CSV table of C-alpha atoms and ligand atoms in Angstrom, one decimal:
chain,number,residue,atom,x,y,z
A,1,UNK,CA,0.0,0.0,0.0
A,2,UNK,CA,1.5,3.3,-1.1
A,3,UNK,CA,5.1,4.1,-1.2
A,4,UNK,CA,7.3,2.3,1.3
A,5,UNK,CA,8.0,4.6,4.3
A,6,UNK,CA,11.0,4.3,6.6
A,7,UNK,CA,11.5,6.6,9.6
A,8,UNK,CA,14.5,6.8,11.9
A,9,UNK,CA,13.6,7.8,15.4
A,10,UNK,CA,16.8,9.0,17.0
A,11,UNK,CA,15.0,9.5,20.3
A,12,UNK,CA,17.1,11.3,22.9
A,13,UNK,CA,20.4,10.3,21.5
A,14,UNK,CA,23.4,12.0,19.9
A,15,UNK,CA,25.8,14.9,20.2
A,16,UNK,CA,26.8,17.5,17.6
A,17,UNK,CA,29.7,15.2,16.8
A,18,UNK,CA,27.9,11.9,16.5
A,19,UNK,CA,25.1,13.5,14.5
A,20,UNK,CA,27.6,15.1,12.1
A,21,UNK,CA,29.0,11.5,11.4
A,22,UNK,CA,25.5,10.0,11.1
A,23,UNK,CA,24.4,12.7,8.6
A,24,UNK,CA,27.6,12.2,6.6
A,25,UNK,CA,27.0,8.4,6.5
A,26,UNK,CA,23.4,9.0,5.4
A,27,UNK,CA,24.5,11.4,2.7
A,28,UNK,CA,26.9,8.7,1.4
A,29,UNK,CA,24.4,5.9,1.5
A,30,UNK,CA,22.8,4.6,-1.6
A,31,UNK,CA,19.1,4.7,-0.9
A,32,UNK,CA,16.3,3.2,-3.0
A,33,UNK,CA,14.6,6.1,-4.7
A,34,UNK,CA,11.1,4.7,-4.4
A,35,UNK,CA,11.0,5.0,-0.6
A,36,UNK,CA,9.9,7.9,1.6
A,37,UNK,CA,12.8,8.3,4.1
A,38,UNK,CA,12.4,10.4,7.2
A,39,UNK,CA,14.7,11.0,10.2
A,40,UNK,CA,13.6,12.4,13.6
A,41,UNK,CA,16.6,14.0,15.4
A,42,UNK,CA,16.2,15.5,18.9
A,43,UNK,CA,14.8,19.0,18.6
A,44,UNK,CA,18.1,20.8,19.3
A,45,UNK,CA,19.8,19.1,16.4
A,46,UNK,CA,17.0,19.5,13.8
A,47,UNK,CA,18.5,22.7,12.4
A,48,UNK,CA,22.0,21.2,12.1
A,49,UNK,CA,20.5,18.1,10.4
A,50,UNK,CA,18.3,20.1,8.1
A,51,UNK,CA,21.2,22.2,6.8
A,52,UNK,CA,23.6,19.3,6.2
A,53,UNK,CA,21.4,16.3,5.2
A,54,UNK,CA,20.6,15.4,1.6
A,55,UNK,CA,17.1,16.8,0.8
A,56,UNK,CA,16.1,13.2,-0.3
A,57,UNK,CA,15.5,12.6,3.4
A,58,UNK,CA,12.8,14.5,5.2
A,59,UNK,CA,12.9,15.7,8.8
A,60,UNK,CA,10.5,14.8,11.5
A,61,UNK,CA,10.2,16.0,15.0
A,62,UNK,CA,9.6,13.5,17.9
A,63,UNK,CA,6.8,15.5,19.5
A,64,UNK,CA,5.0,18.9,19.2
A,65,UNK,CA,2.8,21.1,21.3
A,66,UNK,CA,-0.9,20.7,21.1
A,67,UNK,CA,-1.8,24.2,20.0
A,68,UNK,CA,-0.2,27.5,18.9
A,69,UNK,CA,2.9,28.5,20.8
A,70,UNK,CA,3.0,31.0,23.6
A,71,UNK,CA,3.5,30.7,27.3
A,72,UNK,CA,4.2,26.9,27.4
A,73,UNK,CA,7.6,26.6,29.0
A,74,UNK,CA,9.7,23.8,27.5
A,75,UNK,CA,7.4,23.1,24.6
A,76,UNK,CA,8.1,23.3,20.9
A,77,UNK,CA,5.3,24.5,18.5
A,78,UNK,CA,4.2,23.1,15.2
A,79,UNK,CA,4.8,26.5,13.7
A,80,UNK,CA,8.4,26.5,14.9
A,81,UNK,CA,8.9,23.0,13.5
A,82,UNK,CA,7.7,24.1,10.1
A,83,UNK,CA,9.9,27.2,10.4
A,84,UNK,CA,13.1,25.1,10.6
A,85,UNK,CA,12.0,22.8,7.8
A,86,UNK,CA,10.4,19.7,9.5
A,87,UNK,CA,7.7,18.0,7.4
A,88,UNK,CA,6.6,15.4,10.0
A,89,UNK,CA,6.0,14.8,13.6
A,90,UNK,CA,6.0,11.5,15.6
A,91,UNK,CA,3.0,11.5,18.0
A,92,UNK,CA,1.8,9.0,20.5
A,93,UNK,CA,5.1,7.2,20.8
A,94,UNK,CA,5.0,4.6,23.6
A,95,UNK,CA,7.7,6.4,25.5
A,96,UNK,CA,5.5,9.5,25.6
A,97,UNK,CA,2.4,7.4,26.5
A,98,UNK,CA,4.0,5.2,29.2
A,99,UNK,CA,7.0,7.1,30.5
A,100,UNK,CA,5.7,10.7,30.2
A,101,UNK,CA,2.0,9.9,30.6
A,102,UNK,CA,0.3,11.3,27.5
A,103,UNK,CA,-3.2,10.0,27.0
A,104,UNK,CA,-5.2,9.2,23.9
A,105,UNK,CA,-7.3,12.5,24.1
A,106,UNK,CA,-4.2,14.7,24.3
A,107,UNK,CA,-2.4,12.7,21.5
A,108,UNK,CA,-5.5,13.0,19.3
A,109,UNK,CA,-5.6,16.8,19.8
A,110,UNK,CA,-1.9,17.1,19.0
A,111,UNK,CA,-2.4,15.1,15.8
A,112,UNK,CA,-5.3,17.3,14.7
A,113,UNK,CA,-3.4,20.5,15.4
A,114,UNK,CA,-0.3,19.3,13.5
A,115,UNK,CA,-2.3,18.1,10.5
A,116,UNK,CA,-4.4,21.3,10.4
A,117,UNK,CA,-1.1,23.2,10.3
A,118,UNK,CA,0.3,21.1,7.5
A,119,UNK,CA,2.7,18.7,9.2
A,120,UNK,CA,2.5,15.0,8.4
A,121,UNK,CA,1.9,12.8,11.5
A,122,UNK,CA,3.5,9.5,12.2
A,123,UNK,CA,0.8,8.2,14.6
A,124,UNK,CA,2.1,5.5,16.9
A,125,UNK,CA,0.1,2.9,18.7
A,126,UNK,CA,0.9,-0.4,20.3
A,127,UNK,CA,0.1,-2.8,23.1
A,128,UNK,CA,2.1,-3.6,26.3
A,129,UNK,CA,3.3,-7.2,26.9
A,130,UNK,CA,0.6,-7.6,29.6
A,131,UNK,CA,-2.1,-6.5,27.1
A,132,UNK,CA,-0.8,-9.1,24.6
A,133,UNK,CA,-0.7,-11.8,27.2
A,134,UNK,CA,-4.2,-11.0,28.3
A,135,UNK,CA,-5.4,-11.3,24.7
A,136,UNK,CA,-6.1,-7.6,24.5
A,137,UNK,CA,-3.8,-6.6,21.6
A,138,UNK,CA,-6.6,-5.7,19.2
A,139,UNK,CA,-8.7,-3.9,21.8
A,140,UNK,CA,-5.8,-1.7,22.9
A,141,UNK,CA,-4.7,-0.9,19.3
A,142,UNK,CA,-8.2,-0.2,18.1
A,143,UNK,CA,-8.8,2.1,21.1
A,144,UNK,CA,-5.6,4.0,20.3
A,145,UNK,CA,-6.5,4.1,16.6
A,146,UNK,CA,-10.0,5.3,17.3
A,147,UNK,CA,-8.6,8.3,19.3
A,148,UNK,CA,-6.8,9.5,16.2
A,149,UNK,CA,-9.8,8.8,14.0
A,150,UNK,CA,-12.1,10.7,16.3
A,151,UNK,CA,-9.7,13.7,16.3
A,152,UNK,CA,-8.1,14.1,12.9
A,153,UNK,CA,-9.6,16.3,10.1
A,154,UNK,CA,-8.3,14.0,7.3
A,155,UNK,CA,-6.1,11.0,6.7
A,156,UNK,CA,-4.2,12.4,3.8
A,157,UNK,CA,-1.0,13.1,5.8
A,158,UNK,CA,-1.0,10.3,8.4
A,159,UNK,CA,1.2,7.2,8.6
A,160,UNK,CA,0.3,4.7,11.3
A,161,UNK,CA,3.2,3.2,13.2
A,162,UNK,CA,2.4,-0.1,14.9
A,163,UNK,CA,5.0,-0.5,17.7
A,164,UNK,CA,4.3,-3.2,20.2
A,165,UNK,CA,5.8,-1.9,23.4
A,166,UNK,CA,7.4,-5.3,24.3
A,167,UNK,CA,9.4,-5.1,21.1
A,168,UNK,CA,10.7,-1.6,21.5
A,169,UNK,CA,14.4,-1.5,22.5
A,170,UNK,CA,14.3,-5.1,23.7
A,171,UNK,CA,15.7,-7.0,20.7
A,172,UNK,CA,12.5,-9.0,20.7
A,173,UNK,CA,11.2,-8.1,17.3
A,174,UNK,CA,7.6,-9.2,16.5
A,175,UNK,CA,7.6,-12.1,14.1
A,176,UNK,CA,6.5,-11.3,10.5
A,177,UNK,CA,3.3,-13.2,11.3
A,178,UNK,CA,2.6,-11.3,14.5
A,179,UNK,CA,3.2,-8.0,12.9
A,180,UNK,CA,1.1,-8.9,9.7
A,181,UNK,CA,-1.8,-10.0,11.9
A,182,UNK,CA,-2.1,-6.7,13.6
A,183,UNK,CA,-1.4,-4.6,10.5
A,184,UNK,CA,-4.2,-6.5,8.7
A,185,UNK,CA,-6.5,-6.0,11.6
A,186,UNK,CA,-5.7,-2.2,11.7
A,187,UNK,CA,-6.5,-1.9,8.0
A,188,UNK,CA,-9.7,-3.8,8.5
A,189,UNK,CA,-10.6,-1.4,11.3
A,190,UNK,CA,-10.0,1.6,9.0
A,191,UNK,CA,-12.1,0.0,6.4
A,192,UNK,CA,-15.0,-0.5,8.7
A,193,UNK,CA,-14.7,2.7,10.7
A,194,UNK,CA,-13.2,5.3,8.3
A,195,UNK,CA,-13.5,4.3,4.6
A,196,UNK,CA,-12.3,1.8,2.0
A,197,UNK,CA,-10.1,4.5,0.5
A,198,UNK,CA,-8.4,5.4,3.7
A,199,UNK,CA,-7.9,1.7,4.5
A,200,UNK,CA,-6.2,1.0,1.2
A,201,UNK,CA,-4.1,4.1,1.0
A,202,UNK,CA,-2.9,4.7,4.6
A,203,UNK,CA,0.6,3.3,5.2
A,204,UNK,CA,0.9,1.1,8.3
A,205,UNK,CA,4.6,0.8,9.3
A,206,UNK,CA,6.1,-1.5,11.9
A,207,UNK,CA,8.4,-0.5,14.7
A,208,UNK,CA,10.2,-2.4,17.5
A,209,UNK,CA,13.7,-3.9,17.3
A,210,UNK,CA,13.8,-3.6,13.5
A,211,UNK,CA,17.4,-4.1,12.2
A,212,UNK,CA,19.4,-4.9,9.1
A,213,UNK,CA,18.9,-8.6,9.7
A,214,UNK,CA,15.2,-8.9,10.3
A,215,UNK,CA,13.8,-6.1,8.0
A,216,UNK,CA,13.6,-8.2,4.8
A,217,UNK,CA,11.2,-10.8,6.1
A,218,UNK,CA,9.0,-8.2,7.7
A,219,UNK,CA,9.0,-6.1,4.6
A,220,UNK,CA,7.6,-9.0,2.6
A,221,UNK,CA,4.4,-9.0,4.6
A,222,UNK,CA,1.4,-7.7,2.6
A,223,UNK,CA,0.3,-5.1,5.1
A,224,UNK,CA,3.7,-3.9,6.3
A,225,UNK,CA,4.3,-0.6,4.4
A,226,UNK,CA,7.6,0.4,6.0
A,227,UNK,CA,9.3,0.8,9.4
A,228,UNK,CA,9.9,3.1,12.3
A,229,UNK,CA,13.4,2.3,13.5
A,230,UNK,CA,15.0,3.3,16.8
A,231,UNK,CA,18.4,2.0,17.7
A,232,UNK,CA,19.3,0.8,14.2
A,233,UNK,CA,18.6,4.2,12.8
A,234,UNK,CA,21.6,5.6,14.7
A,235,UNK,CA,23.9,3.6,12.3
A,236,UNK,CA,23.9,5.0,8.8
A,237,UNK,CA,24.7,1.9,6.8
A,238,UNK,CA,22.3,-0.3,8.8
A,239,UNK,CA,19.5,2.2,8.3
A,240,UNK,CA,20.2,2.2,4.6
A,241,UNK,CA,19.9,-1.6,4.6
A,242,UNK,CA,16.4,-1.2,6.2
A,243,UNK,CA,15.4,1.5,3.7
A,244,UNK,CA,16.5,-0.7,0.9
A,245,UNK,CA,14.5,-3.7,2.2
A,246,UNK,CA,11.5,-2.5,0.2
A,247,UNK,CA,10.0,-5.3,-1.8
B,1,13P,P1,13.9,0.2,18.6
B,1,13P,O1,14.1,0.1,17.1
B,1,13P,O2,15.1,0.7,19.2
B,1,13P,O3,13.3,-1.0,19.2
B,1,13P,O4,12.8,1.4,18.8
B,1,13P,C1,11.6,1.4,18.0
B,1,13P,C2,10.9,2.7,18.2
B,1,13P,O5,10.5,3.0,19.3
B,1,13P,C3,10.8,3.6,17.1
B,1,13P,O6,10.0,4.6,17.3
């Protein structure tokens, strides 16, 4: 479905020096041209990355404020992100949900604001291990997906990232079958609750311990339209391998 989409979520990692090296490795990498490639540096390095990275790779933020800027100490507005050249924002990441405490309603409002202002949204969802073990994977994912569906003005500029929390940063990647099962269920949910068109055109990407070794099998799955990569996106050549796993 749609063009393969690979995002590198650098999370809260890097220094000016390490990011200079990473950007240079990405600039040197041979990337499949038929893939949307996006990287999400920490806010403070976005400007550096934007001015040094090939314009074949777009920039995403890792979060954005829920409304117009102003007296919100420590926050970064969508307008500021656009001003420095970001095209995307990652919202609803499990670390923001479960470490920082953002809830569905707040995340939905952020998504709506960002989309209305013209940023693309990488909308993350995913179940905890305890949810999976209790047989609640679909319930949890559908509830999180519905929160976006209830809030957003349109689906034109949204990529859904399914990231099972138990797979994030653990080295325990979902099997291709486990990921495909959830992706297919998410697409079916969109079909029933939004529209056939949105279900068929919205890219659903997988995240959670994706690396250069496991990406190819995952990429073969019918409903896996790309990846959101954490740890392995900090290594330029490995990230390139993941980008080039498009089938
Ligand atoms: P890892 O690839 O490090 O598991 O992280 C995945 C992730 O959270 C991407 O947003």
